[in-house]
XYZ file of C-alpha atoms in Angstrom:
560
model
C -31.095 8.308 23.369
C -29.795 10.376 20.655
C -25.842 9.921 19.991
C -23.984 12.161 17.425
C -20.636 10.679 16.110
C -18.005 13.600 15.122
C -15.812 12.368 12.656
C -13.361 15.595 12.555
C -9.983 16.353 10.931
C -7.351 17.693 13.564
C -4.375 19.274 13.616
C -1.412 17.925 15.550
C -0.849 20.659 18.518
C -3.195 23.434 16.612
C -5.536 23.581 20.383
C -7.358 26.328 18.830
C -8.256 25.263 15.557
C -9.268 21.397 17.245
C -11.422 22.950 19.858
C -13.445 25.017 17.788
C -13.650 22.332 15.518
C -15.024 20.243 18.428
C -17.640 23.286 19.701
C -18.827 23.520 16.177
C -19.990 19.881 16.643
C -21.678 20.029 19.892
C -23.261 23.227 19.136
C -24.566 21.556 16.161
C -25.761 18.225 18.488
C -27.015 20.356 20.854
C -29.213 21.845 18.098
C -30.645 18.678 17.102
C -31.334 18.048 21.441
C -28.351 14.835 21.213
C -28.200 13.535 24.409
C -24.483 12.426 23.776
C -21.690 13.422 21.326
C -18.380 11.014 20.465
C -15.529 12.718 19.013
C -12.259 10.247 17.950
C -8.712 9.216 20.026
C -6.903 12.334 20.923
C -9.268 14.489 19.430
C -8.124 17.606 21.277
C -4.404 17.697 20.445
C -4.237 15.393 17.013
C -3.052 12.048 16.853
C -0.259 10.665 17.039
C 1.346 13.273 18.729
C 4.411 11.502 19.585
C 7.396 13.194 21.901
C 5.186 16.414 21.797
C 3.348 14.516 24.841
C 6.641 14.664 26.492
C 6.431 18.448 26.795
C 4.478 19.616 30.336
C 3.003 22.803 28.444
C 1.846 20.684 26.180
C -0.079 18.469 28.711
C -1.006 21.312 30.146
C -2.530 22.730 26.621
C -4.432 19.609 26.333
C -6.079 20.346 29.885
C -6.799 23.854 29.176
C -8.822 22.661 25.974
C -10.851 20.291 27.804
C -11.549 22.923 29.907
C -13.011 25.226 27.748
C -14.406 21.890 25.728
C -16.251 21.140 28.980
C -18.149 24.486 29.118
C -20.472 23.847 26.364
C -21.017 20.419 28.164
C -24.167 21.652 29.692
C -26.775 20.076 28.704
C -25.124 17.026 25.856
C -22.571 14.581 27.043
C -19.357 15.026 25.336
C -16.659 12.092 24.939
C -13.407 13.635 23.691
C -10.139 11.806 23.805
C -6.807 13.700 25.511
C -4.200 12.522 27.193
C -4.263 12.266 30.877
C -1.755 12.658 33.752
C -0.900 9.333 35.734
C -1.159 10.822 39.745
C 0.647 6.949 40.134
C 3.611 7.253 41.393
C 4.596 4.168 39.538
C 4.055 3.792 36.044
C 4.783 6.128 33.120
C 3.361 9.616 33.538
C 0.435 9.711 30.964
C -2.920 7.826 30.151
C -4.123 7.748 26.440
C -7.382 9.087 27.731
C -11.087 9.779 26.879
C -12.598 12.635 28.661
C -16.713 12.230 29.353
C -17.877 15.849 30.054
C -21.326 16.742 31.240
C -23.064 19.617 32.849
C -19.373 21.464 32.480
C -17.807 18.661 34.688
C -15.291 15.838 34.362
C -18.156 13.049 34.343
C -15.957 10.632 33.926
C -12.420 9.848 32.763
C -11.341 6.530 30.966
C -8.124 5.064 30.498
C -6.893 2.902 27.246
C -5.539 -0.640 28.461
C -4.296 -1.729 25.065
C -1.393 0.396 23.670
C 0.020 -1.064 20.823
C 3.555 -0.853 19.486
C 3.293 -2.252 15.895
C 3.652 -0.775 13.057
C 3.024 3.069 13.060
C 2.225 3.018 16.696
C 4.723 3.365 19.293
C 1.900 4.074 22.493
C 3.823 2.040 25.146
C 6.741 4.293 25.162
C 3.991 6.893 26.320
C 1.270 6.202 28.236
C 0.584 3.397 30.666
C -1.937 1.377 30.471
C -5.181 0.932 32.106
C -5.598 -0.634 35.661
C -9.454 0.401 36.369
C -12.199 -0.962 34.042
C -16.539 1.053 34.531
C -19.203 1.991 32.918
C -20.104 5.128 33.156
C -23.800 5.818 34.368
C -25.150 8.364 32.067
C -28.842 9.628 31.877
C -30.307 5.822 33.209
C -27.697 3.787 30.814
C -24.272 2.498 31.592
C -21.767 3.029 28.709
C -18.687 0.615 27.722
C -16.143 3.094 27.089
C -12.757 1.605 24.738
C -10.132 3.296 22.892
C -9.330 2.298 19.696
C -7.198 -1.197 19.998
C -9.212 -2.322 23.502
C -12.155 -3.823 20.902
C -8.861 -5.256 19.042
C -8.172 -8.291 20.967
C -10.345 -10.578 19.785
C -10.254 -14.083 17.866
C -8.195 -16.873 17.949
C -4.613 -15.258 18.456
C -5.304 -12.562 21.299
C -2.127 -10.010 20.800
C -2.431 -8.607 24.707
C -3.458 -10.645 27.615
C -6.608 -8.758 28.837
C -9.639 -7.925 27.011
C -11.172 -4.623 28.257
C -14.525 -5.509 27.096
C -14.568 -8.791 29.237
C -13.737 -6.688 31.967
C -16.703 -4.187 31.754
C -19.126 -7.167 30.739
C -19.665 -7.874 34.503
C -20.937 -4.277 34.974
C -23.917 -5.198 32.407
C -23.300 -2.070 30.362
C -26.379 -1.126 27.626
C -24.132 -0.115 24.949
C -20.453 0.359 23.770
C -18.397 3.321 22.037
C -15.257 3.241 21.148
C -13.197 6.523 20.341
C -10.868 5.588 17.696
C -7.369 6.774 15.416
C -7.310 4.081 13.194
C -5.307 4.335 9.993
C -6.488 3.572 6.569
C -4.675 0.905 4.484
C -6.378 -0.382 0.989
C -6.657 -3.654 2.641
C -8.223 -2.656 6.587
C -11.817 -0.820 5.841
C -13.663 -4.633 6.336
C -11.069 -5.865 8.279
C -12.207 -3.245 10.880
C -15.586 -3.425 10.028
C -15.780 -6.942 11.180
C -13.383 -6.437 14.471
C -16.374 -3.617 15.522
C -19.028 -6.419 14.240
C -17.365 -9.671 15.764
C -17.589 -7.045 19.321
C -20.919 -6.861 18.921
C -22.078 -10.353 17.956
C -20.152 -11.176 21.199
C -21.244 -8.989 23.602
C -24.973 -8.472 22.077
C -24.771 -4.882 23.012
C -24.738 -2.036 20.331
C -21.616 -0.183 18.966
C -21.053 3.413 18.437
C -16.962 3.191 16.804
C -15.953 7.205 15.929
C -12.799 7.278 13.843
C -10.410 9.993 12.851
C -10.242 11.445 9.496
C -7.250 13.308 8.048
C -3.935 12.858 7.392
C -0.528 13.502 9.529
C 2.108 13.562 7.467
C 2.679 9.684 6.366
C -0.531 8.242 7.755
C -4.082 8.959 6.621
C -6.962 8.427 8.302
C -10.117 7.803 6.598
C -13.229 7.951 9.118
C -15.516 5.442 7.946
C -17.063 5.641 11.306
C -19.782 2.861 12.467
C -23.124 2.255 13.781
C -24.242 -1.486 14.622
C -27.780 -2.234 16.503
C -27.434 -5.629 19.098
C -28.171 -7.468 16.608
C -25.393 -6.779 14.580
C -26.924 -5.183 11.709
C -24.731 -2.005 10.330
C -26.862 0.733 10.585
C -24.954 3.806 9.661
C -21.522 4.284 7.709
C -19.552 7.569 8.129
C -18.326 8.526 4.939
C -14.408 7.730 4.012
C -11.888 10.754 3.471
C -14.400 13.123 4.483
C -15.318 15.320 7.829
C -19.277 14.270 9.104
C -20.772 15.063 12.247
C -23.830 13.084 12.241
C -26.214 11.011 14.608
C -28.641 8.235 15.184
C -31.109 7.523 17.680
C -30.552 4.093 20.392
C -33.826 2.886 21.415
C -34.342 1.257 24.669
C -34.064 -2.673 23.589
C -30.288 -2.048 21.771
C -31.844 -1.793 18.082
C -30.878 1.828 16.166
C -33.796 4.377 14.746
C -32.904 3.812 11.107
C -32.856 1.592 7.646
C -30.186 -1.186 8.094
C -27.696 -0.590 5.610
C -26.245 -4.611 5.974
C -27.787 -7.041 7.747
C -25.443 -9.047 9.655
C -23.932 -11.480 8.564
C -21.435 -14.611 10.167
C -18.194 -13.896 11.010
C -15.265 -13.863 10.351
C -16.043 -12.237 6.986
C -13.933 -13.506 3.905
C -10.311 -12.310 4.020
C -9.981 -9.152 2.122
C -7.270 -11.177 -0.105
C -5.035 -14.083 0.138
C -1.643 -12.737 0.936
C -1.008 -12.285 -3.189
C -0.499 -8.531 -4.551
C -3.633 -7.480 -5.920
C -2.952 -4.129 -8.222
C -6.526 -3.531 -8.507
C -7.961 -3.899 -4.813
C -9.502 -0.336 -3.813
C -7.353 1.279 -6.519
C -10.636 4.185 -5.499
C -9.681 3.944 -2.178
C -5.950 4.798 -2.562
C -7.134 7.599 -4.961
C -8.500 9.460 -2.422
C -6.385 8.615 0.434
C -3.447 9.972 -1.289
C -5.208 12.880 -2.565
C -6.071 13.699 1.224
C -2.555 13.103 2.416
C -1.547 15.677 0.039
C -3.963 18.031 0.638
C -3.529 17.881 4.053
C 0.477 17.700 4.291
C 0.107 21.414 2.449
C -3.019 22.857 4.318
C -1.317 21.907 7.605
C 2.347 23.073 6.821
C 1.301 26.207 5.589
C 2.172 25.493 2.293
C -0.044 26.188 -0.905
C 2.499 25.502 -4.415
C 3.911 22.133 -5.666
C 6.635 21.453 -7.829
C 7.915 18.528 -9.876
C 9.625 17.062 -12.789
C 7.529 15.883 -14.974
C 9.193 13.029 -17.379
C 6.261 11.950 -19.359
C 6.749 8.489 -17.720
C 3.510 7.011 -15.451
C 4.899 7.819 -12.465
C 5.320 11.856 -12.740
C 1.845 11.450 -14.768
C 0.502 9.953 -11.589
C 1.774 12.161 -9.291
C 0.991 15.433 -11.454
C -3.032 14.471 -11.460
C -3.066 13.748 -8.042
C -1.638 16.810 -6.800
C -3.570 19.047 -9.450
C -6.595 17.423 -8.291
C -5.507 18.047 -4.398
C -4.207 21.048 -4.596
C -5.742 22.742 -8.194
C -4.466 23.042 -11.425
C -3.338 26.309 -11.065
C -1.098 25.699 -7.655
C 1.183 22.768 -9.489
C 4.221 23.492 -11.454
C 5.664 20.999 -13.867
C 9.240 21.082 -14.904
C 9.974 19.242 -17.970
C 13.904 18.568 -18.171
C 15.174 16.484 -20.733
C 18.300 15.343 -21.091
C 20.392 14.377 -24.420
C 19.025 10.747 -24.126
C 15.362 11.642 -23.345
C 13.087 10.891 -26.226
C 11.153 13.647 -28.431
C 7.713 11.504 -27.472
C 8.642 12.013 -23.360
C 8.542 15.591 -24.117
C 5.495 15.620 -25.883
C 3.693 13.270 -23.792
C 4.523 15.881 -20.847
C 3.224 18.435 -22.253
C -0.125 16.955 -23.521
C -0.742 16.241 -20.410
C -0.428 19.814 -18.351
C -2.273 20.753 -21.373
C -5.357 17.729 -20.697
C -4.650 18.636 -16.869
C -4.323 22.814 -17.106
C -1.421 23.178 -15.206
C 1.564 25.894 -15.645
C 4.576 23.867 -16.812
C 8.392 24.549 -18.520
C 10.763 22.846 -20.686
C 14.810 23.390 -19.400
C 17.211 21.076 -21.176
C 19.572 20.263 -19.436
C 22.102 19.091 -22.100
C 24.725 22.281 -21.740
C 24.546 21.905 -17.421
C 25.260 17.915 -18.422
C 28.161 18.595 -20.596
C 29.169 21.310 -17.730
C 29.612 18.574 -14.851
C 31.080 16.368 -17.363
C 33.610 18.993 -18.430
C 34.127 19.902 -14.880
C 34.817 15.979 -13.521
C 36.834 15.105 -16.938
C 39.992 15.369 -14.806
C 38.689 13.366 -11.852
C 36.973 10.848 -14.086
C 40.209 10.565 -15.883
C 38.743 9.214 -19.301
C 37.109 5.561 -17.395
C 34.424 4.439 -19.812
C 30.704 6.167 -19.617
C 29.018 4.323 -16.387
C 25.982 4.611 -13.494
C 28.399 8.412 -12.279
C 26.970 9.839 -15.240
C 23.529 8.692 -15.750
C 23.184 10.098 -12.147
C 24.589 13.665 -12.796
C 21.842 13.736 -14.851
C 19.503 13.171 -12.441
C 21.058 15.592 -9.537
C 21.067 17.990 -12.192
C 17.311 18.013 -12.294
C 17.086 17.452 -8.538
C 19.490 20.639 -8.473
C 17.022 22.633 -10.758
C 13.810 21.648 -8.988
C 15.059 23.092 -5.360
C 16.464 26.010 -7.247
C 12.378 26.688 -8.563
C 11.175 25.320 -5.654
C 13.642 27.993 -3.111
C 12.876 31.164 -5.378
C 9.029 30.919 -5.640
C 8.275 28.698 -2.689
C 6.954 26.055 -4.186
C 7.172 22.087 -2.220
C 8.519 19.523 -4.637
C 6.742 16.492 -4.738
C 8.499 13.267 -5.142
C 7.118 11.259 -8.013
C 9.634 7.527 -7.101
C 7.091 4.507 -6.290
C 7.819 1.677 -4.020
C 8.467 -0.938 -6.707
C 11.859 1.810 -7.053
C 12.385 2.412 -3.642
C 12.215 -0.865 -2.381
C 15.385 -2.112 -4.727
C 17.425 1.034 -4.919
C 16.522 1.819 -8.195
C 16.568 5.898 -7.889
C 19.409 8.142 -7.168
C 20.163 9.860 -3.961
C 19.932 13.789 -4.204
C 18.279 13.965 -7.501
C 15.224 11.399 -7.882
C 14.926 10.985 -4.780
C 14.448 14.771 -3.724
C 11.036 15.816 -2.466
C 9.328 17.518 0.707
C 6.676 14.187 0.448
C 6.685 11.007 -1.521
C 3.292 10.549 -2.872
C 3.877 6.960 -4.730
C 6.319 5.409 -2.136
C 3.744 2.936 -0.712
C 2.457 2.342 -4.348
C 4.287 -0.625 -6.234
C 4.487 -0.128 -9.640
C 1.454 -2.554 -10.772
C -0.572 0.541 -8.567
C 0.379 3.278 -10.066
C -0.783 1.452 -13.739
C -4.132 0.918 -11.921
C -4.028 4.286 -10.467
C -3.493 5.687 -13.963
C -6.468 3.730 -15.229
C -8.460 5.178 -12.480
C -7.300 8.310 -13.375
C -8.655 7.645 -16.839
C -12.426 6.440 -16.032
C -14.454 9.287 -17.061
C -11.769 11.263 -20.434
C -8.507 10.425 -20.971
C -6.353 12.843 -19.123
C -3.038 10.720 -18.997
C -2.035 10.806 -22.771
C -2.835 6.606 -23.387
C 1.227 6.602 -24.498
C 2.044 6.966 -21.543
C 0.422 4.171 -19.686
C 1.622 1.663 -22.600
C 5.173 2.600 -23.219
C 7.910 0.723 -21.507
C 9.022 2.089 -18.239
C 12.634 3.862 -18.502
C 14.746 6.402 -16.859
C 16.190 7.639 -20.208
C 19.649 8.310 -18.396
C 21.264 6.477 -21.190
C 20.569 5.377 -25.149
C 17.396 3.103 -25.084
C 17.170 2.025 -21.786
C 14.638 0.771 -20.251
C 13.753 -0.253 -16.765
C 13.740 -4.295 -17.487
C 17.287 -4.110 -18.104
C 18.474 -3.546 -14.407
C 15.411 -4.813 -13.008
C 12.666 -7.809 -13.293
C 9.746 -7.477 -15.021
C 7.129 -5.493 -12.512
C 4.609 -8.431 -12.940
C 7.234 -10.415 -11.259
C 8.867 -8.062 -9.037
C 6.146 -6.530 -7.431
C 4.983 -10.174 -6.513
C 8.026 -10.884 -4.481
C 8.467 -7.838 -3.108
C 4.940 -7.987 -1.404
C 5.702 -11.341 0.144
C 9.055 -10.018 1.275
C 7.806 -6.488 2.663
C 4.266 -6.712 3.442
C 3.821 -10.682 4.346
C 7.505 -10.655 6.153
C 8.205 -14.124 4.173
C 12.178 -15.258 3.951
C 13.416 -16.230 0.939
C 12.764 -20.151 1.019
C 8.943 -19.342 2.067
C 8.981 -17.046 -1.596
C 10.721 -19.310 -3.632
C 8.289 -22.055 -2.776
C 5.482 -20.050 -4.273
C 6.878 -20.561 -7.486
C 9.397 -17.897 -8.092
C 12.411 -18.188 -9.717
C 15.129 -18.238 -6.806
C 17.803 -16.323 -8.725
C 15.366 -13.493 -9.073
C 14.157 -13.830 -5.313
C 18.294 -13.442 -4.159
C 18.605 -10.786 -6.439
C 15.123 -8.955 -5.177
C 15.490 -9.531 -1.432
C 19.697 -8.567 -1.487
C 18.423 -5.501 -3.630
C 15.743 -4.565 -0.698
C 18.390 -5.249 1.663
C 21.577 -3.122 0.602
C 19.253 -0.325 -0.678
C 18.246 0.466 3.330
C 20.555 3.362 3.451
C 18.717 4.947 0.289
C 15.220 4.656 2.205
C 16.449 6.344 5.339
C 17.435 9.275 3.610
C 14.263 9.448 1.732
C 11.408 12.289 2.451
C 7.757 10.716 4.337
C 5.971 8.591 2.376
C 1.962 8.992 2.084
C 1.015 5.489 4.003
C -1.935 3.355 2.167
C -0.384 -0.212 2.231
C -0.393 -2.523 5.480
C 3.521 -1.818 5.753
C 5.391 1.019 4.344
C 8.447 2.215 4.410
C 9.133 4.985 7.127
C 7.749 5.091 10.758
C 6.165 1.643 10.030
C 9.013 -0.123 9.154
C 12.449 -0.163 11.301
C 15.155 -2.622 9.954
C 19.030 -1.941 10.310
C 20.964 -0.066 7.417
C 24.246 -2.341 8.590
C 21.794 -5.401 8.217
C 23.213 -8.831 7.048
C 20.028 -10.736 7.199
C 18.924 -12.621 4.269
C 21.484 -10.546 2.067
């Protein structure tokens, strides 16, 4: 049998643009005489869709695509996934749902039994889950259909009570697939991997796993679709960050028409790392994911220009080679805005590099717009001694100017603060904080070094001063960033234990840290909640970021 994979970008809600996309791939299957084509979770209307599913027209939508999907379901078997009206009376009103079509008929219709509620995903407050487990028959095999987290719920520490595998096993299917909308973080590519491989070393039954690729708005998802033979051998990787519609060829005793690309191998598979921040791990990886999620955040807005101050610190460095290498040189605007305490070398790092990178950029000084505001609040401020009020006027006065750029030639301003920043308050509300999307807010500080080394591999295109200076927001004479914050080296330590392992403070401090600094950091985290909410989405490559994936209270007392 002869199974094509579609690993597709969607659109959230764009029916017309997702259901060519999907007849594009069949037609191209049916070319090569597939007998079967697997597109990802909620292929037809873009995952997640959240309270769009909430709308009847746009259930209805979702129907009308499959029904036009269905009609070049002659002679292929197509899997898409869509939600699905419950006809229950009891139970919430919609199935996360995979549609098998064939010979321009519903062949089949499958239901996801785990819904998960962690993290990014919020499925329970939609759909309900599954209460019938088959195989579908198709052309003399029987198929194990999951979606997404149903191959999840295996190892030691089960997270749902039922495993929709187990259930099927009794039907003695011949091979599994498993539509999926899994999201990249730099740590889950093997983790995945080995949940698809530990399936089939249990169930000794080959795996077809079709992932999204794309981003939607915070989370990116990067494909990386799989192939394993019974054996457990991987014998085809989809590539990451990038659209493939490919296939492979199942041969009657479970083994797959092609070179193994890794034999298997025992599981579990070593830990991708040992709950430390590690600065370096797929530094590539987040590269590309973020360049996506930019790409992507303009191409499906609508939007084509990019704005943003550009400092000559790492961060704005960063950010500016990212987005000229997403979006093009010639489509990113850098405003240069110093200030009477910025240094003559920030300026002239900022402009070597739009000059290495080729994009249009301007120098505004801000010093007479300063001394405006200050001339204007002299009355209010009533001669109290120069303080954190005026270091941030500075900043809203950029903020000010790049909206002002941004409004009159319709540029998007990127927001260049990191997570290191945004995790202990250290940015100011309405100026460096502004931005349509936060491209470094899941990227502690130690990242965005490695990211600039990355950047760096092949010529140098961030000016090498830059990457060795000391870090400062040059909002007052000489500062630097170590005086209102711990060194990054230690800081970016804690706040990984805090954020991404969920440790308390006694857990951190008995890892060695200094317990002063591990108050300080956590009550820093803590008061700075109200900052976050306000803050624009954040391009998701961590296992917890802030945003969607993370929900504490701004009124929070705990651990502060």
């Amino acid at each position: 049998m002869k199974i094509y994979l579609a690993q597709q970008n969607y659109h959230i809600g764009n029916f017309e643009s997702n259901v060519q996309k999907i007849i594009v791939a069949i037609n191209k299957a049916k070319a090569d005489k597939a007998d079967l084509i697997v597109f990802s979770e909620m292929s037809v209307c873009g995952y997640p869709a959240r309270d769009f599913v909430e709308f009847s027209d746009f259930i209805n939508k979702c129907y009308d695509a499959i029904d036009e999907i269905k009609m070049h379901a002659d002679t292929i078997g197509v899997l898409v996934g869509s939600p699905a009206r419950n006809p229950n009376v009891k139970g919430k009103p919609l199935f996360n749902a995979a549609f098998f079509l064939y010979e321009q008929k519903i062949l089949a219709e499958v239901h996801k039994t785990l819904l998960p509620t962690y993290d990014v995903f919020d499925e329970y407050r939609y759909f309900e889950p599954a209460f019938e487990w088959d195989v579908v028959k198709f052309k003399g095999k029987k198929i194990a259909i999951t979606i997404c987290e149903d191959i999840w719920n295996l190892g030691n520490n089960p997270l749902y009570r039922v495993c929709p595998m187990d259930l099927l096993m009794h039907q003695s299917p011949d091979f599994m697939v498993n539509l999926s909308a899994s999201p990249f973080d730099y740590t889950h590519d093997e983790t995945r991997k080995a949940v698809a491989k530990a399936n089939v070393a249990k169930y000794q039954l080959p795996m077809f796993y079709c992932n999204a690729v794309g981003s939607q708005t915070e989370i990116v998802f990067d494909g990386s679709s799989l192939v394993f033979d019974k054996y457990g051998n991987l014998c085809k990787l989809f590539p990451a960050f990038k659209e493939a519609v490919e296939g492979v060829i199942l041969n009657n005793d479970g083994t797959i028409k092609s070179s193994v690309l890794e034999p298997y191998s025992p599981i579990p598979e070593p830990a991708i790392n040992d709950g430390t921040l590690d600065e370096n791990l797929n530094t590539h990886e987040i590269y590309d994911a973020l360049i996506l999620g930019i790409k992507d955040y303009f191409v499906k807005m609508g939007f084509t220009k990019a704005i943003l101050g550009s400092s000559g610190g790492i961060d704005s460095a960063v950010v500016l080679a990212l987005a000229c290498d997403a979006l093009g040189s010639e489509n990113v605007r850098a405003i240069l805005m110093p200030s009477p305490y910025s240094s003559s070398h920030s300026v002239d790092d900022a402009v070597a590099l739009s000059k290495n990178l080729n994009n249009p950029y301007d120098i505004i000084r801000i010093n007479d717009v300063y001394e405006s505001f200050l001339h204007t609040l002299e009355p209010v401020f009533n001669g109290l001694p120069f303080s954190l009020a005026e270091e941030n006027v500075q900043s809203r006065t950029r903020g000010n100017l790049l909206m002002a750029i941004a409004n009159k030639f319709g540029y998007i301003l990127l927001n260049t603060s990191n997570k290191s920043e945004l995790s202990t308050g250290y940015g100011t509300l309405y100026g460096d904080m502004a931005g349509g999307v936060g491209v470094l807010g899941d990227c502690y500080k130690l990242q965005v070094y490695a990211l600039a080394k990355y950047i760096n591999r092949e010529k140098e295109i961030i000016p090498s001063h830059i990457i060795a200076k000391a870090p400062s927001a040059e909002l007052r004479p000489n500062q630097k960033d170590s005086d209102n914050l711990p060194d990054y080296e230690v800081l970016d330590r804690i706040l990984f234990q805090y954020i991404e392992n969920r440790l308390g403070p006694a857990e951190i401090k008995a890892q060695g840290f200094d317990a002063a600094i591990v108050d300080r950091t956590i009550k820093l985290v803590n008061n700075n909640e109200y900052k976050r909410n306000q803050f624009c989405p954040i391009i998701r490559i961590s296992p917890k970021a802030f945003g969607v994936g993370r929900r504490v209270p701004i009124v929070g007392k705990y651990l502060s």
